[in-house]
Amino acid sequence: MLTLLPPSEGKAASGRGAPLKAESLSLPGLAEARAAVLDELVELCAADEEKAREVLGLSEGLRGEVAKNTELRTAGARPAGEIYTGVLYDALDLASLDAAAKRRAARSLLVFSGLWGAVGVADRIPSYRCSMGVKLPGLGALGAYWRTPMAAVMPDAAGDGLVLDLRSSAYAAAWKPKGEVAGRTATVRVLHAPTRKVVSHFNKATKGRIVRSLLSAGAVPRDPAELVDALRDLGYEVEVEAPAKAGRAWSLDVLVDEIH
């Protein structure tokens, strides 16, 4: 089972650990593409702070993020699961999982990223600012840029098991499962049951709790149908729409009564 997550806009500080070792990151087939994004991002932020702030879509109050990007090669690195913060990651709370669940997380969680393409939660990275919606002057829109390298590595990363896709639309643009892989992919919406509406904070928090529940239970569903059963066994109310034809992803709605 492979779970695909979005990153968070906000990130924890890099800390004082050893700097990035790009060759140690998961999905080594992305190394060349990562190096190109890293080179352009660092150069942009070092050369012209105002232009970098405009390209990265940063407000005046986030001006310090530009300077942070200039130090990506030398800043301390921490596990990605510690760097990413925010609603989903607070609910997932990787640090409080038991040892077995942490090992499962390291094997099965991939976080998509405008800078790295995708990284495992145990991969050591520095704090950075570069969303998938950014359009770098030399490389163009990152969502489009990553499609070719991601298409080359993700089918192997997906293996022959379930792909649980919890990414937001901006990050889903970087890789869309196709063919046989799509047929064993499940996407999830979280709906406020009384209104049948998606509420952003609520959606993110519940997705974090879903991943945590599966990791804690040691559940390893092999396909979307088994995922539905596993989630129901864990107490989630799930509605499912099987694809109308082969080669399409399954759509799951998780219904929750209370927004918290």
PDB file of C-alpha atoms in Angstrom:
ATOM      1  CA  MET A   1       0.000   0.000   0.000  1.00  0.00           C
ATOM      2  CA  LEU A   2       1.272   3.444  -0.978  1.00  0.00           C
ATOM      3  CA  THR A   3      -0.295   6.622   0.421  1.00  0.00           C
ATOM      4  CA  LEU A   4       0.161   9.918  -1.425  1.00  0.00           C
ATOM      5  CA  LEU A   5      -0.023  13.089   0.671  1.00  0.00           C
ATOM      6  CA  PRO A   6       0.110  16.813  -0.061  1.00  0.00           C
ATOM      7  CA  PRO A   7       2.754  18.855   1.747  1.00  0.00           C
ATOM      8  CA  SER A   8       1.943  21.813   3.986  1.00  0.00           C
ATOM      9  CA  GLU A   9       2.479  25.483   3.216  1.00  0.00           C
ATOM     10  CA  GLY A  10       3.836  26.064   6.699  1.00  0.00           C
ATOM     11  CA  LYS A  11       6.919  24.117   7.695  1.00  0.00           C
ATOM     12  CA  ALA A  12       8.945  23.621  10.837  1.00  0.00           C
ATOM     13  CA  ALA A  13      12.409  25.164  11.075  1.00  0.00           C
ATOM     14  CA  SER A  14      15.246  23.151   9.565  1.00  0.00           C
ATOM     15  CA  GLY A  15      17.117  22.825  12.842  1.00  0.00           C
ATOM     16  CA  ARG A  16      20.822  22.180  13.244  1.00  0.00           C
ATOM     17  CA  GLY A  17      21.237  18.717  11.775  1.00  0.00           C
ATOM     18  CA  ALA A  18      23.472  17.710   8.889  1.00  0.00           C
ATOM     19  CA  PRO A  19      22.562  19.377   5.583  1.00  0.00           C
ATOM     20  CA  LEU A  20      20.659  17.818   2.715  1.00  0.00           C
ATOM     21  CA  LYS A  21      22.118  14.728   1.063  1.00  0.00           C
ATOM     22  CA  ALA A  22      20.096  14.689  -2.123  1.00  0.00           C
ATOM     23  CA  GLU A  23      21.367  11.256  -3.108  1.00  0.00           C
ATOM     24  CA  SER A  24      19.751   9.743  -0.005  1.00  0.00           C
ATOM     25  CA  LEU A  25      16.201  10.796  -0.877  1.00  0.00           C
ATOM     26  CA  SER A  26      13.569   8.245  -1.900  1.00  0.00           C
ATOM     27  CA  LEU A  27      12.788   7.886  -5.616  1.00  0.00           C
ATOM     28  CA  PRO A  28      16.381   8.374  -6.832  1.00  0.00           C
ATOM     29  CA  GLY A  29      15.117   8.513 -10.403  1.00  0.00           C
ATOM     30  CA  LEU A  30      14.029  12.088  -9.623  1.00  0.00           C
ATOM     31  CA  ALA A  31      17.574  13.218  -8.789  1.00  0.00           C
ATOM     32  CA  GLU A  32      18.220  15.144 -11.996  1.00  0.00           C
ATOM     33  CA  ALA A  33      14.836  16.880 -11.939  1.00  0.00           C
ATOM     34  CA  ARG A  34      15.255  17.771  -8.263  1.00  0.00           C
ATOM     35  CA  ALA A  35      18.693  19.257  -8.904  1.00  0.00           C
ATOM     36  CA  ALA A  36      17.295  21.469 -11.661  1.00  0.00           C
ATOM     37  CA  VAL A  37      14.507  22.855  -9.450  1.00  0.00           C
ATOM     38  CA  LEU A  38      16.860  23.318  -6.501  1.00  0.00           C
ATOM     39  CA  ASP A  39      19.436  25.149  -8.628  1.00  0.00           C
ATOM     40  CA  GLU A  40      16.888  27.544 -10.110  1.00  0.00           C
ATOM     41  CA  LEU A  41      15.100  28.176  -6.821  1.00  0.00           C
ATOM     42  CA  VAL A  42      18.317  28.990  -4.938  1.00  0.00           C
ATOM     43  CA  GLU A  43      19.593  31.183  -7.783  1.00  0.00           C
ATOM     44  CA  LEU A  44      16.296  33.066  -8.051  1.00  0.00           C
ATOM     45  CA  CYS A  45      16.093  33.750  -4.321  1.00  0.00           C
ATOM     46  CA  ALA A  46      19.741  34.790  -4.050  1.00  0.00           C
ATOM     47  CA  ALA A  47      19.642  37.126  -7.059  1.00  0.00           C
ATOM     48  CA  ASP A  48      16.462  39.181  -6.605  1.00  0.00           C
ATOM     49  CA  GLU A  49      14.400  39.077  -3.433  1.00  0.00           C
ATOM     50  CA  GLU A  50      11.461  41.038  -4.856  1.00  0.00           C
ATOM     51  CA  LYS A  51      11.215  38.924  -7.998  1.00  0.00           C
ATOM     52  CA  ALA A  52      11.515  35.744  -5.920  1.00  0.00           C
ATOM     53  CA  ARG A  53       8.742  36.894  -3.615  1.00  0.00           C
ATOM     54  CA  GLU A  54       6.532  37.570  -6.629  1.00  0.00           C
ATOM     55  CA  VAL A  55       7.287  34.211  -8.267  1.00  0.00           C
ATOM     56  CA  LEU A  56       6.705  32.299  -5.037  1.00  0.00           C
ATOM     57  CA  GLY A  57       3.494  34.196  -4.275  1.00  0.00           C
ATOM     58  CA  LEU A  58       4.702  35.400  -0.872  1.00  0.00           C
ATOM     59  CA  SER A  59       3.255  38.296   1.063  1.00  0.00           C
ATOM     60  CA  GLU A  60       5.417  40.990   2.629  1.00  0.00           C
ATOM     61  CA  GLY A  61       5.143  39.181   5.950  1.00  0.00           C
ATOM     62  CA  LEU A  62       6.723  36.064   4.413  1.00  0.00           C
ATOM     63  CA  ARG A  63       9.747  37.872   2.982  1.00  0.00           C
ATOM     64  CA  GLY A  64      12.010  35.769   5.232  1.00  0.00           C
ATOM     65  CA  GLU A  65      11.065  32.651   3.285  1.00  0.00           C
ATOM     66  CA  VAL A  66      13.104  33.943   0.339  1.00  0.00           C
ATOM     67  CA  ALA A  67      16.259  34.107   2.432  1.00  0.00           C
ATOM     68  CA  LYS A  68      15.543  30.629   3.761  1.00  0.00           C
ATOM     69  CA  ASN A  69      15.523  29.269   0.210  1.00  0.00           C
ATOM     70  CA  THR A  70      18.997  30.644  -0.461  1.00  0.00           C
ATOM     71  CA  GLU A  71      20.394  28.326   2.232  1.00  0.00           C
ATOM     72  CA  LEU A  72      18.802  25.059   1.136  1.00  0.00           C
ATOM     73  CA  ARG A  73      22.126  23.354   0.448  1.00  0.00           C
ATOM     74  CA  THR A  74      23.625  24.234   3.842  1.00  0.00           C
ATOM     75  CA  ALA A  75      20.642  24.379   6.208  1.00  0.00           C
ATOM     76  CA  GLY A  76      20.081  21.545   8.637  1.00  0.00           C
ATOM     77  CA  ALA A  77      17.877  18.715   7.401  1.00  0.00           C
ATOM     78  CA  ARG A  78      15.210  16.834   9.362  1.00  0.00           C
ATOM     79  CA  PRO A  79      12.834  14.010   8.455  1.00  0.00           C
ATOM     80  CA  ALA A  80      10.133  15.290   6.135  1.00  0.00           C
ATOM     81  CA  GLY A  81       7.516  14.043   8.584  1.00  0.00           C
ATOM     82  CA  GLU A  82       8.879  16.605  11.055  1.00  0.00           C
ATOM     83  CA  ILE A  83       9.281  19.430   8.517  1.00  0.00           C
ATOM     84  CA  TYR A  84       5.684  19.340   7.277  1.00  0.00           C
ATOM     85  CA  THR A  85       3.205  20.841   9.730  1.00  0.00           C
ATOM     86  CA  GLY A  86      -0.391  22.005   9.519  1.00  0.00           C
ATOM     87  CA  VAL A  87      -3.793  20.444   9.975  1.00  0.00           C
ATOM     88  CA  LEU A  88      -3.275  17.097   8.223  1.00  0.00           C
ATOM     89  CA  TYR A  89       0.119  16.487   9.817  1.00  0.00           C
ATOM     90  CA  ASP A  90      -1.081  17.541  13.268  1.00  0.00           C
ATOM     91  CA  ALA A  91      -3.872  14.963  13.004  1.00  0.00           C
ATOM     92  CA  LEU A  92      -1.496  12.317  11.659  1.00  0.00           C
ATOM     93  CA  ASP A  93       0.953  13.051  14.526  1.00  0.00           C
ATOM     94  CA  LEU A  94       3.720  10.772  13.290  1.00  0.00           C
ATOM     95  CA  ALA A  95       5.886  11.404  16.349  1.00  0.00           C
ATOM     96  CA  SER A  96       3.403   9.734  18.703  1.00  0.00           C
ATOM     97  CA  LEU A  97       2.976   6.531  16.676  1.00  0.00           C
ATOM     98  CA  ASP A  98       4.427   3.338  18.098  1.00  0.00           C
ATOM     99  CA  ALA A  99       7.625   1.949  16.567  1.00  0.00           C
ATOM    100  CA  ALA A 100       5.872  -0.520  14.263  1.00  0.00           C
ATOM    101  CA  ALA A 101       3.506   2.145  12.915  1.00  0.00           C
ATOM    102  CA  LYS A 102       6.436   4.510  12.327  1.00  0.00           C
ATOM    103  CA  ARG A 103       8.162   1.828  10.265  1.00  0.00           C
ATOM    104  CA  ARG A 104       4.992   1.342   8.234  1.00  0.00           C
ATOM    105  CA  ALA A 105       4.797   5.121   7.687  1.00  0.00           C
ATOM    106  CA  ALA A 106       8.402   5.262   6.471  1.00  0.00           C
ATOM    107  CA  ARG A 107       7.671   2.506   3.932  1.00  0.00           C
ATOM    108  CA  SER A 108       4.294   3.665   2.704  1.00  0.00           C
ATOM    109  CA  LEU A 109       3.892   7.480   2.843  1.00  0.00           C
ATOM    110  CA  LEU A 110       5.025   9.770   0.039  1.00  0.00           C
ATOM    111  CA  VAL A 111       4.641  13.547   0.284  1.00  0.00           C
ATOM    112  CA  PHE A 112       4.387  15.384  -3.035  1.00  0.00           C
ATOM    113  CA  SER A 113       6.380  18.616  -3.304  1.00  0.00           C
ATOM    114  CA  GLY A 114       7.003  21.438  -5.738  1.00  0.00           C
ATOM    115  CA  LEU A 115      10.727  21.308  -4.922  1.00  0.00           C
ATOM    116  CA  TRP A 116      11.407  17.578  -4.484  1.00  0.00           C
ATOM    117  CA  GLY A 117       8.715  15.960  -6.641  1.00  0.00           C
ATOM    118  CA  ALA A 118       7.936  13.540  -3.822  1.00  0.00           C
ATOM    119  CA  VAL A 119       9.761  12.439  -0.676  1.00  0.00           C
ATOM    120  CA  GLY A 120       9.259   9.791   1.971  1.00  0.00           C
ATOM    121  CA  VAL A 121       8.392  10.965   5.485  1.00  0.00           C
ATOM    122  CA  ALA A 122      11.739   9.634   6.757  1.00  0.00           C
ATOM    123  CA  ASP A 123      13.753  11.464   4.073  1.00  0.00           C
ATOM    124  CA  ARG A 124      15.817  14.273   5.579  1.00  0.00           C
ATOM    125  CA  ILE A 125      15.124  17.657   3.963  1.00  0.00           C
ATOM    126  CA  PRO A 126      15.547  21.323   4.931  1.00  0.00           C
ATOM    127  CA  SER A 127      12.618  23.658   5.453  1.00  0.00           C
ATOM    128  CA  TYR A 128      11.752  25.427   2.182  1.00  0.00           C
ATOM    129  CA  ARG A 129       9.091  27.429   0.384  1.00  0.00           C
ATOM    130  CA  CYS A 130       8.084  26.354  -3.121  1.00  0.00           C
ATOM    131  CA  SER A 131       4.576  25.136  -3.850  1.00  0.00           C
ATOM    132  CA  MET A 132       3.515  23.050  -6.825  1.00  0.00           C
ATOM    133  CA  GLY A 133       1.637  26.086  -8.151  1.00  0.00           C
ATOM    134  CA  VAL A 134       4.849  28.070  -8.632  1.00  0.00           C
ATOM    135  CA  LYS A 135       6.003  28.923 -12.156  1.00  0.00           C
ATOM    136  CA  LEU A 136       9.798  29.235 -12.182  1.00  0.00           C
ATOM    137  CA  PRO A 137      11.203  31.498 -14.925  1.00  0.00           C
ATOM    138  CA  GLY A 138      13.426  28.790 -16.420  1.00  0.00           C
ATOM    139  CA  LEU A 139      11.496  25.577 -15.790  1.00  0.00           C
ATOM    140  CA  GLY A 140       7.925  26.830 -16.025  1.00  0.00           C
ATOM    141  CA  ALA A 141       4.929  25.638 -14.015  1.00  0.00           C
ATOM    142  CA  LEU A 142       6.102  22.985 -11.585  1.00  0.00           C
ATOM    143  CA  GLY A 143       2.924  20.914 -11.808  1.00  0.00           C
ATOM    144  CA  ALA A 144       3.628  20.398 -15.502  1.00  0.00           C
ATOM    145  CA  TYR A 145       7.399  20.145 -15.044  1.00  0.00           C
ATOM    146  CA  TRP A 146       7.121  17.158 -12.712  1.00  0.00           C
ATOM    147  CA  ARG A 147       4.785  15.096 -14.894  1.00  0.00           C
ATOM    148  CA  THR A 148       7.449  13.469 -17.051  1.00  0.00           C
ATOM    149  CA  PRO A 149       9.917  12.510 -14.284  1.00  0.00           C
ATOM    150  CA  MET A 150       7.104  11.396 -11.992  1.00  0.00           C
ATOM    151  CA  ALA A 151       5.586   9.238 -14.733  1.00  0.00           C
ATOM    152  CA  ALA A 152       8.934   7.467 -15.009  1.00  0.00           C
ATOM    153  CA  VAL A 153       9.249   6.559 -11.316  1.00  0.00           C
ATOM    154  CA  MET A 154       5.777   6.341  -9.806  1.00  0.00           C
ATOM    155  CA  PRO A 155       4.511   3.097 -11.395  1.00  0.00           C
ATOM    156  CA  ASP A 156       7.437   1.233  -9.814  1.00  0.00           C
ATOM    157  CA  ALA A 157       6.905   3.054  -6.511  1.00  0.00           C
ATOM    158  CA  ALA A 158       3.253   2.013  -6.556  1.00  0.00           C
ATOM    159  CA  GLY A 159       4.232  -1.643  -6.875  1.00  0.00           C
ATOM    160  CA  ASP A 160       1.301  -4.017  -7.233  1.00  0.00           C
ATOM    161  CA  GLY A 161      -0.786  -2.869  -4.268  1.00  0.00           C
ATOM    162  CA  LEU A 162      -3.305  -0.220  -3.320  1.00  0.00           C
ATOM    163  CA  VAL A 163      -2.570   3.465  -3.951  1.00  0.00           C
ATOM    164  CA  LEU A 164      -4.402   5.727  -1.510  1.00  0.00           C
ATOM    165  CA  ASP A 165      -4.377   9.194  -3.043  1.00  0.00           C
ATOM    166  CA  LEU A 166      -5.059  12.000  -0.542  1.00  0.00           C
ATOM    167  CA  ARG A 167      -3.393  14.800  -2.517  1.00  0.00           C
ATOM    168  CA  SER A 168      -4.970  18.153  -3.238  1.00  0.00           C
ATOM    169  CA  SER A 169      -5.626  19.014  -6.879  1.00  0.00           C
ATOM    170  CA  ALA A 170      -2.440  21.096  -7.326  1.00  0.00           C
ATOM    171  CA  TYR A 171      -0.262  18.151  -6.302  1.00  0.00           C
ATOM    172  CA  ALA A 172      -2.355  15.542  -8.093  1.00  0.00           C
ATOM    173  CA  ALA A 173      -1.460  17.413 -11.299  1.00  0.00           C
ATOM    174  CA  ALA A 174       2.144  16.196 -11.012  1.00  0.00           C
ATOM    175  CA  TRP A 175       1.208  12.531 -11.444  1.00  0.00           C
ATOM    176  CA  LYS A 176      -2.048  10.903 -12.456  1.00  0.00           C
ATOM    177  CA  PRO A 177      -2.203   7.111 -12.085  1.00  0.00           C
ATOM    178  CA  LYS A 178      -3.056   5.450 -15.372  1.00  0.00           C
ATOM    179  CA  GLY A 179      -4.161   2.064 -16.610  1.00  0.00           C
ATOM    180  CA  GLU A 180      -3.751  -0.835 -14.235  1.00  0.00           C
ATOM    181  CA  VAL A 181      -2.345   1.397 -11.467  1.00  0.00           C
ATOM    182  CA  ALA A 182      -5.390   3.675 -11.676  1.00  0.00           C
ATOM    183  CA  GLY A 183      -7.648   0.658 -11.222  1.00  0.00           C
ATOM    184  CA  ARG A 184      -6.176   0.024  -7.773  1.00  0.00           C
ATOM    185  CA  THR A 185      -6.090   3.694  -6.764  1.00  0.00           C
ATOM    186  CA  ALA A 186      -8.609   5.211  -4.359  1.00  0.00           C
ATOM    187  CA  THR A 187      -9.188   8.934  -3.931  1.00  0.00           C
ATOM    188  CA  VAL A 188     -10.932  10.222  -0.823  1.00  0.00           C
ATOM    189  CA  ARG A 189     -13.213  13.144  -0.071  1.00  0.00           C
ATOM    190  CA  VAL A 190     -14.266  13.959   3.458  1.00  0.00           C
ATOM    191  CA  LEU A 191     -17.782  15.345   3.687  1.00  0.00           C
ATOM    192  CA  HIS A 192     -19.685  16.966   6.519  1.00  0.00           C
ATOM    193  CA  ALA A 193     -22.525  14.443   6.595  1.00  0.00           C
ATOM    194  CA  PRO A 194     -25.467  16.786   7.333  1.00  0.00           C
ATOM    195  CA  THR A 195     -24.549  19.200   4.521  1.00  0.00           C
ATOM    196  CA  ARG A 196     -22.612  16.917   2.147  1.00  0.00           C
ATOM    197  CA  LYS A 197     -20.055  19.705   1.802  1.00  0.00           C
ATOM    198  CA  VAL A 198     -16.270  19.611   1.890  1.00  0.00           C
ATOM    199  CA  VAL A 199     -14.832  21.864   4.610  1.00  0.00           C
ATOM    200  CA  SER A 200     -11.116  22.477   4.089  1.00  0.00           C
ATOM    201  CA  HIS A 201      -9.845  22.266   7.678  1.00  0.00           C
ATOM    202  CA  PHE A 202     -12.183  19.377   8.436  1.00  0.00           C
ATOM    203  CA  ASN A 203     -11.164  17.567   5.242  1.00  0.00           C
ATOM    204  CA  LYS A 204      -7.440  17.801   6.035  1.00  0.00           C
ATOM    205  CA  ALA A 205      -7.787  16.785   9.674  1.00  0.00           C
ATOM    206  CA  THR A 206      -9.906  13.747   8.869  1.00  0.00           C
ATOM    207  CA  LYS A 207      -7.481  12.600   6.162  1.00  0.00           C
ATOM    208  CA  GLY A 208      -4.694  12.802   8.722  1.00  0.00           C
ATOM    209  CA  ARG A 209      -6.726  10.709  11.163  1.00  0.00           C
ATOM    210  CA  ILE A 210      -7.527   8.154   8.447  1.00  0.00           C
ATOM    211  CA  VAL A 211      -3.836   7.620   7.696  1.00  0.00           C
ATOM    212  CA  ARG A 212      -3.038   7.400  11.393  1.00  0.00           C
ATOM    213  CA  SER A 213      -5.836   4.871  11.966  1.00  0.00           C
ATOM    214  CA  LEU A 214      -4.598   2.630   9.153  1.00  0.00           C
ATOM    215  CA  LEU A 215      -0.974   2.816  10.322  1.00  0.00           C
ATOM    216  CA  SER A 216      -1.864   2.176  13.965  1.00  0.00           C
ATOM    217  CA  ALA A 217      -4.067  -0.783  13.106  1.00  0.00           C
ATOM    218  CA  GLY A 218      -1.456  -2.300  10.811  1.00  0.00           C
ATOM    219  CA  ALA A 219      -4.089  -2.442   8.083  1.00  0.00           C
ATOM    220  CA  VAL A 220      -2.682  -3.288   4.645  1.00  0.00           C
ATOM    221  CA  PRO A 221      -5.621  -3.361   2.230  1.00  0.00           C
ATOM    222  CA  ARG A 222      -4.597  -4.708  -1.150  1.00  0.00           C
ATOM    223  CA  ASP A 223      -7.164  -2.891  -3.277  1.00  0.00           C
ATOM    224  CA  PRO A 224      -9.861  -0.193  -2.960  1.00  0.00           C
ATOM    225  CA  ALA A 225     -12.570  -2.660  -1.973  1.00  0.00           C
ATOM    226  CA  GLU A 226     -10.449  -3.913   0.931  1.00  0.00           C
ATOM    227  CA  LEU A 227      -9.726  -0.293   1.893  1.00  0.00           C
ATOM    228  CA  VAL A 228     -13.451   0.364   2.212  1.00  0.00           C
ATOM    229  CA  ASP A 229     -13.788  -2.658   4.493  1.00  0.00           C
ATOM    230  CA  ALA A 230     -10.774  -1.590   6.563  1.00  0.00           C
ATOM    231  CA  LEU A 231     -12.083   1.928   7.059  1.00  0.00           C
ATOM    232  CA  ARG A 232     -15.512   0.684   8.049  1.00  0.00           C
ATOM    233  CA  ASP A 233     -13.910  -1.721  10.517  1.00  0.00           C
ATOM    234  CA  LEU A 234     -12.080   1.279  11.994  1.00  0.00           C
ATOM    235  CA  GLY A 235     -15.375   3.088  12.521  1.00  0.00           C
ATOM    236  CA  TYR A 236     -15.502   5.375   9.483  1.00  0.00           C
ATOM    237  CA  GLU A 237     -18.702   5.841   7.501  1.00  0.00           C
ATOM    238  CA  VAL A 238     -17.737   5.334   3.864  1.00  0.00           C
ATOM    239  CA  GLU A 239     -19.656   5.623   0.635  1.00  0.00           C
ATOM    240  CA  VAL A 240     -17.944   4.222  -2.420  1.00  0.00           C
ATOM    241  CA  GLU A 241     -18.257   4.679  -6.151  1.00  0.00           C
ATOM    242  CA  ALA A 242     -16.535   1.961  -8.136  1.00  0.00           C
ATOM    243  CA  PRO A 243     -15.235   3.116 -11.521  1.00  0.00           C
ATOM    244  CA  ALA A 244     -17.534   2.684 -14.477  1.00  0.00           C
ATOM    245  CA  LYS A 245     -14.739   1.221 -16.594  1.00  0.00           C
ATOM    246  CA  ALA A 246     -11.333  -0.359 -16.134  1.00  0.00           C
ATOM    247  CA  GLY A 247      -8.355   1.931 -15.691  1.00  0.00           C
ATOM    248  CA  ARG A 248     -10.178   4.497 -13.569  1.00  0.00           C
ATOM    249  CA  ALA A 249      -9.635   5.302  -9.895  1.00  0.00           C
ATOM    250  CA  TRP A 250     -12.186   4.536  -7.205  1.00  0.00           C
ATOM    251  CA  SER A 251     -13.859   7.461  -5.406  1.00  0.00           C
ATOM    252  CA  LEU A 252     -14.518   7.184  -1.667  1.00  0.00           C
ATOM    253  CA  ASP A 253     -16.532   9.625   0.442  1.00  0.00           C
ATOM    254  CA  VAL A 254     -15.892   9.542   4.180  1.00  0.00           C
ATOM    255  CA  LEU A 255     -18.808  11.081   6.077  1.00  0.00           C
ATOM    256  CA  VAL A 256     -18.311  12.706   9.462  1.00  0.00           C
ATOM    257  CA  ASP A 257     -20.985  14.383  11.561  1.00  0.00           C
ATOM    258  CA  GLU A 258     -18.854  16.814  13.551  1.00  0.00           C
ATOM    259  CA  ILE A 259     -16.357  19.334  12.265  1.00  0.00           C
ATOM    260  CA  HIS A 260     -13.275  19.267  14.499  1.00  0.00           C
TER     261      HIS A 260
END
